[in-house]
Structures are given as C-alpha cells and as structure tokens.
C-alpha cells in the first residue's frame, strides 16, 4: 500500500511515518514547511518522500494526491493550540486549517477512492458527567473553538466518504513536539535549579487517559490494513486518571531514572476553578470508551504507565 501522511512535523505524523517505514510501506510525508528541519525528523526525511504542502490550498492538495495516488491518507495535520484558538484573530485560521484543510483532503481522497484516517478528539463532546464517551455517540457539544473545528472536520469526513476511520484521542504526548510531560519535567527542573525544590499545582477534577503517539501510530497503520471502517476511540490502557495523578507518576518515574532530583518536587491537587480559567474551557470528563477496538480485533495500546516509562527514556 501507498500512504500519504499530513502533519509530519508534529508528534503523531512523525511517528506514523516512522511506523510505515518500519513496515516497509511506501510513504509520502507532508507538512507546510519547505523542509523538515527538526532533528527528530531526520529518520523520516531520509526514508520517505517529503512534500511541502499547504492543506488549505485545494489545487495544491489535489495535485499532490493525484500525483502520488495513495491507497491511504492519514490526516494528522491540525491547529492544536487550544487556548490560542480562542483569540479572535486566530479563529478564521483555525477553521481554515482544521475544517477547510480537511475538506480539501477529503475531496481529493474521494476522487481517487482511497481510505482516509482522520484524527479527532474528545473535545467534540461536552466534557461533563462521569460515563466514558462511546465512539458512536452523537451528542456533540464542543466546549471551545478547537473542539468545534475538529467536529466540523469529522463531519466533513463522515458525510462525504465511505472508506474512513475517525479516531478520537486525548491527552497526547510524543517525542517530536511540546506536550504535558515535557512541561511538567521542565517546570520541576527549573524550580529545583532556581530554588532548590519544586512546587507544582495541577488540576485533579479533569479525568481521562494519556495517548502516546508511538503506540497510536501502530494502531493507525493496523487500521489502514483493514476495511473495518468507522469511528473509534483510542488512548493507552490503564484506566482513567486525573492530571494530578498523571503528574505524580511523571515525577516519580522521572526521579527513578535520574531526569530530576529525588524528593525535591511537591505536587498539589487543585480544582479547575482554583487553578484559574484558561482561555479555552477544558473538559472535566475526557473518558473514552475503547471497547470498539477489541470488538473489531484491534490490539489495544499498552498501559499508560508503560508508555510513560518508554517515553521518558527517549527524552
């Protein structure tokens, strides 16, 4: 099979292309940059075709898709800065990238009849309650601009194509980019260096499960090898935790492998209200029901603690 992957300068796109290369597939990697300059992307750049592409330009999208004629498009490119998406000056750009960019790829995919994998988010739901969101639930109620844009992208896929996978994820982390784990570790290091100890306040009333892009990439390629189309939820296994619980484990493991000094960091749980409102409303309930994966014969992602261990050793 031939693959076309968008957003390869990001966490997930980077890992998807590396997974494809590992399995011996032909891959075209794309992003808006004229070249892949991030050093973490050297492996990607050296073992696949890289195509600079602005997904908001339909003529450019159509040209590249028709030229390479992929069997599968894996669409990882997106505006993901959730708070910045709320700024009035950015909202049109968020829509352009996450909605119109997706529509452009969907139109091109429709012309050649290829499979399409779209990456979405739990943010399409209200984030309320305590029950895990089921993949086929249509009680959409995005809390913010980013969530609405990803929902609109979903609908562009599901209302146009037949051979599609929509995969909703949450709490994403990967080697090639910024993420919560890096933020926590760097904050602890900085405070220890400056004050001799670190004190972190982390919300304890937002609950979900982390997703390691390295593990997710394997699942996405597994899906592409099948025709078990539909909407899925995918995070690492290990049950549901709060950001506070996640942070405690990050600090513990980082101390155990020597990334930060032992017994120098205190983590204090706070409510979302106590922490202070961000520009974008965040979901309290990011629990995702992943039973559809096993029902369709897909291997579940490893435990999130195992994923964290492997990730920290790569930092």
Tab-separated table of C-alpha atoms in Angstrom:
chain	number	residue	atom	x	y	z
A	1	UNK	CA	0.000	0.000	0.000
A	2	UNK	CA	0.994	3.603	-0.612
A	3	UNK	CA	0.404	6.176	2.129
A	4	UNK	CA	0.130	9.956	2.205
A	5	UNK	CA	0.603	11.469	5.675
A	6	UNK	CA	-0.056	15.088	6.639
A	7	UNK	CA	1.437	16.937	9.612
A	8	UNK	CA	4.705	15.004	9.798
A	9	UNK	CA	6.458	17.823	11.663
A	10	UNK	CA	4.166	17.120	14.612
A	11	UNK	CA	4.159	14.423	17.274
A	12	UNK	CA	1.791	11.948	15.654
A	13	UNK	CA	2.650	12.462	11.983
A	14	UNK	CA	6.324	11.885	12.768
A	15	UNK	CA	5.601	8.567	14.479
A	16	UNK	CA	3.121	7.437	11.822
A	17	UNK	CA	5.663	7.834	9.034
A	18	UNK	CA	8.332	6.037	11.041
A	19	UNK	CA	5.893	3.162	11.644
A	20	UNK	CA	5.154	2.966	7.919
A	21	UNK	CA	8.853	2.952	7.062
A	22	UNK	CA	9.439	0.227	9.671
A	23	UNK	CA	6.799	-1.955	7.990
A	24	UNK	CA	8.238	-1.378	4.542
A	25	UNK	CA	5.398	0.723	3.146
A	26	UNK	CA	5.799	3.499	0.598
A	27	UNK	CA	5.093	6.809	2.336
A	28	UNK	CA	4.772	10.404	1.202
A	29	UNK	CA	5.252	12.726	4.182
A	30	UNK	CA	3.869	16.255	4.052
A	31	UNK	CA	3.746	19.403	6.125
A	32	UNK	CA	3.584	23.124	5.476
A	33	UNK	CA	7.325	23.614	5.981
A	34	UNK	CA	9.612	23.767	2.943
A	35	UNK	CA	11.750	21.079	4.589
A	36	UNK	CA	11.775	19.042	7.781
A	37	UNK	CA	14.224	20.952	9.952
A	38	UNK	CA	13.556	19.352	13.318
A	39	UNK	CA	16.417	16.960	14.085
A	40	UNK	CA	13.967	14.380	15.414
A	41	UNK	CA	12.647	14.065	11.870
A	42	UNK	CA	15.924	13.003	10.258
A	43	UNK	CA	14.827	9.360	10.028
A	44	UNK	CA	11.566	10.376	8.398
A	45	UNK	CA	13.226	12.714	5.924
A	46	UNK	CA	15.771	10.126	4.882
A	47	UNK	CA	13.455	7.187	4.231
A	48	UNK	CA	10.379	8.621	2.539
A	49	UNK	CA	9.343	11.276	0.037
A	50	UNK	CA	8.774	14.669	1.674
A	51	UNK	CA	6.327	17.088	0.058
A	52	UNK	CA	5.805	20.645	1.334
A	53	UNK	CA	2.028	21.139	1.309
A	54	UNK	CA	-0.428	23.764	2.479
A	55	UNK	CA	-3.588	21.748	3.059
A	56	UNK	CA	-5.691	24.923	2.841
A	57	UNK	CA	-4.795	25.209	-0.869
A	58	UNK	CA	-7.114	22.797	-2.672
A	59	UNK	CA	-5.308	22.966	-6.007
A	60	UNK	CA	-2.036	22.007	-4.290
A	61	UNK	CA	-3.707	19.223	-2.335
A	62	UNK	CA	-5.391	17.807	-5.418
A	63	UNK	CA	-2.171	17.984	-7.405
A	64	UNK	CA	-0.141	16.013	-4.836
A	65	UNK	CA	-2.817	13.439	-4.081
A	66	UNK	CA	-3.479	12.736	-7.762
A	67	UNK	CA	0.257	12.611	-8.441
A	68	UNK	CA	1.063	10.073	-5.715
A	69	UNK	CA	-2.266	8.188	-5.799
A	70	UNK	CA	-2.088	6.853	-2.226
A	71	UNK	CA	-4.143	3.909	-1.071
A	72	UNK	CA	-4.479	5.603	2.324
A	73	UNK	CA	-4.369	9.200	3.539
A	74	UNK	CA	-3.582	9.598	7.246
A	75	UNK	CA	-4.503	13.158	8.177
A	76	UNK	CA	-2.508	14.253	11.227
A	77	UNK	CA	-2.130	17.953	10.386
A	78	UNK	CA	-4.181	20.313	12.545
A	79	UNK	CA	-4.238	23.516	14.533
A	80	UNK	CA	-3.800	22.135	18.066
A	81	UNK	CA	-3.089	25.247	20.186
A	82	UNK	CA	-6.348	25.099	22.116
A	83	UNK	CA	-6.054	28.383	24.024
A	84	UNK	CA	-4.716	30.381	21.077
A	85	UNK	CA	-7.669	29.137	19.025
A	86	UNK	CA	-9.935	31.263	21.224
A	87	UNK	CA	-8.260	34.515	20.128
A	88	UNK	CA	-10.463	36.318	17.652
A	89	UNK	CA	-7.583	36.943	15.267
A	90	UNK	CA	-6.870	33.189	15.097
A	91	UNK	CA	-10.357	31.759	14.746
A	92	UNK	CA	-10.546	32.073	10.966
A	93	UNK	CA	-7.152	30.370	10.667
A	94	UNK	CA	-8.270	27.530	12.945
A	95	UNK	CA	-11.315	26.988	10.729
A	96	UNK	CA	-9.203	27.224	7.587
A	97	UNK	CA	-6.766	24.552	8.753
A	98	UNK	CA	-8.968	22.158	10.715
A	99	UNK	CA	-12.117	22.375	8.606
A	100	UNK	CA	-11.318	23.617	5.115
A	101	UNK	CA	-7.966	21.837	5.056
A	102	UNK	CA	-9.719	18.599	5.963
A	103	UNK	CA	-12.422	19.224	3.353
A	104	UNK	CA	-9.720	19.675	0.708
A	105	UNK	CA	-8.109	16.350	1.561
A	106	UNK	CA	-11.498	14.645	1.692
A	107	UNK	CA	-12.379	15.920	-1.802
A	108	UNK	CA	-9.063	14.680	-3.161
A	109	UNK	CA	-9.483	11.318	-1.428
A	110	UNK	CA	-12.946	11.000	-2.938
A	111	UNK	CA	-11.560	11.490	-6.423
A	112	UNK	CA	-9.209	8.524	-6.159
A	113	UNK	CA	-11.311	6.400	-3.786
A	114	UNK	CA	-8.609	5.868	-1.177
A	115	UNK	CA	-9.010	5.125	2.518
A	116	UNK	CA	-8.964	8.105	4.867
A	117	UNK	CA	-7.904	8.261	8.521
A	118	UNK	CA	-8.862	11.405	10.440
A	119	UNK	CA	-7.529	12.178	13.917
A	120	UNK	CA	-10.052	13.797	16.230
A	121	UNK	CA	-10.524	14.495	19.931
A	122	UNK	CA	-12.737	14.032	22.971
A	123	UNK	CA	-13.271	17.818	22.745
A	124	UNK	CA	-16.167	17.195	20.350
A	125	UNK	CA	-18.221	16.294	23.452
A	126	UNK	CA	-19.371	18.445	26.377
A	127	UNK	CA	-16.803	17.062	28.801
A	128	UNK	CA	-19.449	16.662	31.501
A	129	UNK	CA	-20.585	13.633	33.525
A	130	UNK	CA	-18.554	10.587	34.502
A	131	UNK	CA	-19.518	7.963	31.907
A	132	UNK	CA	-16.983	7.201	29.147
A	133	UNK	CA	-17.970	8.667	25.794
A	134	UNK	CA	-18.845	5.979	23.251
A	135	UNK	CA	-17.431	6.364	19.734
A	136	UNK	CA	-20.833	6.307	18.027
A	137	UNK	CA	-22.374	8.861	20.424
A	138	UNK	CA	-23.643	11.866	18.500
A	139	UNK	CA	-24.380	14.102	21.474
A	140	UNK	CA	-21.837	16.644	20.289
A	141	UNK	CA	-21.325	19.789	22.363
A	142	UNK	CA	-17.835	21.231	21.860
A	143	UNK	CA	-16.653	23.490	24.675
A	144	UNK	CA	-14.308	25.630	22.625
A	145	UNK	CA	-13.259	26.784	19.156
A	146	UNK	CA	-10.766	23.964	18.723
A	147	UNK	CA	-13.357	21.309	19.602
A	148	UNK	CA	-15.886	22.767	17.176
A	149	UNK	CA	-13.323	22.842	14.379
A	150	UNK	CA	-12.411	19.192	14.925
A	151	UNK	CA	-16.086	18.218	14.966
A	152	UNK	CA	-16.643	20.065	11.699
A	153	UNK	CA	-13.675	18.172	10.283
A	154	UNK	CA	-15.206	14.886	11.440
A	155	UNK	CA	-18.473	15.697	9.700
A	156	UNK	CA	-16.646	16.614	6.502
A	157	UNK	CA	-15.159	13.107	6.533
A	158	UNK	CA	-18.188	11.070	7.592
A	159	UNK	CA	-20.704	12.869	5.383
A	160	UNK	CA	-18.561	12.607	2.241
A	161	UNK	CA	-16.530	9.398	2.316
A	162	UNK	CA	-17.359	5.731	2.813
A	163	UNK	CA	-13.887	4.309	3.433
A	164	UNK	CA	-12.926	6.268	6.514
A	165	UNK	CA	-11.657	5.855	10.059
A	166	UNK	CA	-12.241	8.646	12.574
A	167	UNK	CA	-10.037	8.114	15.621
A	168	UNK	CA	-10.620	10.262	18.706
A	169	UNK	CA	-7.743	10.572	21.156
A	170	UNK	CA	-6.952	12.529	24.341
A	171	UNK	CA	-4.012	13.829	26.382
A	172	UNK	CA	-1.488	13.284	23.595
A	173	UNK	CA	2.271	13.070	24.098
A	174	UNK	CA	5.115	12.159	21.754
A	175	UNK	CA	8.803	12.728	21.191
A	176	UNK	CA	8.533	15.236	18.360
A	177	UNK	CA	6.848	18.268	19.898
A	178	UNK	CA	5.560	20.024	23.006
A	179	UNK	CA	3.372	18.158	25.474
A	180	UNK	CA	2.249	17.985	29.101
A	181	UNK	CA	5.041	15.644	30.217
A	182	UNK	CA	7.779	17.914	28.899
A	183	UNK	CA	6.088	20.904	30.526
A	184	UNK	CA	5.954	19.176	33.927
A	185	UNK	CA	9.526	17.856	33.819
A	186	UNK	CA	10.942	21.185	32.620
A	187	UNK	CA	8.998	23.131	35.262
A	188	UNK	CA	10.274	20.835	38.019
A	189	UNK	CA	13.872	21.068	36.771
A	190	UNK	CA	13.753	24.849	36.527
A	191	UNK	CA	12.317	25.338	40.013
A	192	UNK	CA	14.816	22.919	41.541
A	193	UNK	CA	17.691	24.730	39.828
A	194	UNK	CA	16.455	28.133	40.956
A	195	UNK	CA	15.051	27.409	44.434
A	196	UNK	CA	16.371	24.004	45.437
A	197	UNK	CA	12.886	22.482	45.331
A	198	UNK	CA	9.808	22.489	43.091
A	199	UNK	CA	6.143	23.054	43.861
A	200	UNK	CA	3.583	22.248	41.169
A	201	UNK	CA	-0.177	22.863	41.254
A	202	UNK	CA	-2.134	20.519	38.966
A	203	UNK	CA	-5.876	20.107	38.412
A	204	UNK	CA	-7.417	16.994	39.913
A	205	UNK	CA	-11.004	17.253	38.633
A	206	UNK	CA	-10.304	16.667	34.935
A	207	UNK	CA	-10.190	12.943	34.177
A	208	UNK	CA	-9.054	10.944	31.149
A	209	UNK	CA	-6.236	8.707	29.872
A	210	UNK	CA	-2.993	9.668	28.083
A	211	UNK	CA	-2.183	8.696	24.492
A	212	UNK	CA	1.404	8.004	23.403
A	213	UNK	CA	1.793	8.791	19.704
A	214	UNK	CA	4.327	5.979	19.221
A	215	UNK	CA	1.697	3.444	20.286
A	216	UNK	CA	-1.129	5.184	18.453
A	217	UNK	CA	0.848	5.174	15.202
A	218	UNK	CA	0.995	1.388	15.303
A	219	UNK	CA	-2.775	1.191	15.745
A	220	UNK	CA	-3.454	3.606	12.883
A	221	UNK	CA	-1.370	1.526	10.473
A	222	UNK	CA	-3.092	-1.622	11.742
A	223	UNK	CA	-6.426	0.018	10.905
A	224	UNK	CA	-5.244	1.042	7.459
A	225	UNK	CA	-4.524	-2.612	6.712
A	226	UNK	CA	-8.211	-3.451	7.221
A	227	UNK	CA	-11.607	-2.359	5.952
A	228	UNK	CA	-13.165	-2.104	9.416
A	229	UNK	CA	-14.257	1.471	8.871
A	230	UNK	CA	-15.994	3.715	11.371
A	231	UNK	CA	-15.444	5.917	14.422
A	232	UNK	CA	-13.096	4.706	17.149
A	233	UNK	CA	-11.670	5.912	20.442
A	234	UNK	CA	-8.035	5.192	21.201
A	235	UNK	CA	-5.878	6.021	24.222
A	236	UNK	CA	-3.429	3.951	26.197
A	237	UNK	CA	-4.853	1.394	28.619
A	238	UNK	CA	-4.662	1.583	32.413
A	239	UNK	CA	-7.953	3.146	33.413
A	240	UNK	CA	-8.924	6.751	33.975
A	241	UNK	CA	-6.800	9.221	35.931
A	242	UNK	CA	-6.674	12.924	36.695
A	243	UNK	CA	-3.983	15.312	35.505
A	244	UNK	CA	-2.813	15.379	39.135
A	245	UNK	CA	-2.406	11.594	39.228
A	246	UNK	CA	-0.636	11.675	35.879
A	247	UNK	CA	1.755	14.340	37.179
A	248	UNK	CA	2.551	12.351	40.326
A	249	UNK	CA	3.557	9.377	38.153
A	250	UNK	CA	5.585	11.586	35.807
A	251	UNK	CA	7.586	12.965	38.747
A	252	UNK	CA	8.035	9.520	40.309
A	253	UNK	CA	9.333	7.934	37.120
A	254	UNK	CA	11.470	10.945	36.209
A	255	UNK	CA	13.102	10.744	39.642
A	256	UNK	CA	13.639	6.987	39.334
A	257	UNK	CA	15.567	7.303	36.076
A	258	UNK	CA	17.509	10.396	37.158
A	259	UNK	CA	15.901	13.057	34.977
A	260	UNK	CA	15.147	15.185	38.046
A	261	UNK	CA	16.465	15.076	41.610
A	262	UNK	CA	14.637	12.831	44.048
A	263	UNK	CA	12.362	14.176	46.783
A	264	UNK	CA	12.617	17.758	45.552
A	265	UNK	CA	9.184	18.130	43.956
A	266	UNK	CA	5.808	18.606	45.603
A	267	UNK	CA	2.616	18.209	43.566
A	268	UNK	CA	-0.545	19.789	44.975
A	269	UNK	CA	-4.023	18.921	43.655
A	270	UNK	CA	-6.324	21.854	42.862
A	271	UNK	CA	-9.707	22.201	41.216
A	272	UNK	CA	-10.074	23.731	37.781
A	273	UNK	CA	-11.620	26.780	39.453
A	274	UNK	CA	-8.741	27.103	41.907
A	275	UNK	CA	-6.165	26.735	39.164
A	276	UNK	CA	-7.694	29.583	37.179
A	277	UNK	CA	-9.560	29.614	33.927
A	278	UNK	CA	-7.649	29.241	30.695
A	279	UNK	CA	-8.850	30.967	27.554
A	280	UNK	CA	-10.493	27.763	26.351
A	281	UNK	CA	-12.854	25.718	28.505
A	282	UNK	CA	-11.451	22.277	29.244
A	283	UNK	CA	-13.487	19.056	29.643
A	284	UNK	CA	-13.846	17.539	33.089
A	285	UNK	CA	-14.706	14.191	31.525
A	286	UNK	CA	-12.266	13.007	28.860
A	287	UNK	CA	-13.047	9.338	29.456
A	288	UNK	CA	-13.251	7.481	26.147
A	289	UNK	CA	-14.852	4.068	25.649
A	290	UNK	CA	-12.399	1.958	23.621
A	291	UNK	CA	-14.328	-1.312	23.542
A	292	UNK	CA	-14.973	-0.960	19.808
A	293	UNK	CA	-11.265	-1.534	19.177
A	294	UNK	CA	-11.218	-5.008	20.712
A	295	UNK	CA	-14.639	-5.807	19.260
A	296	UNK	CA	-13.114	-5.301	15.810
A	297	UNK	CA	-9.968	-7.278	16.545
A	298	UNK	CA	-7.513	-4.406	17.021
A	299	UNK	CA	-4.750	-4.681	19.601
A	300	UNK	CA	-5.208	-2.197	22.431
A	301	UNK	CA	-2.482	0.272	23.303
A	302	UNK	CA	-0.173	-0.626	26.228
A	303	UNK	CA	-0.726	0.658	29.779
A	304	UNK	CA	-0.110	4.393	30.073
A	305	UNK	CA	2.493	3.877	32.819
A	306	UNK	CA	4.487	1.641	30.481
A	307	UNK	CA	4.119	4.238	27.711
A	308	UNK	CA	5.334	6.955	30.086
A	309	UNK	CA	8.384	4.885	31.041
A	310	UNK	CA	9.349	4.335	27.420
A	311	UNK	CA	8.762	7.981	26.567
A	312	UNK	CA	10.846	9.367	29.456
A	313	UNK	CA	13.770	7.167	28.415
A	314	UNK	CA	13.557	8.781	24.953
A	315	UNK	CA	13.580	12.358	26.285
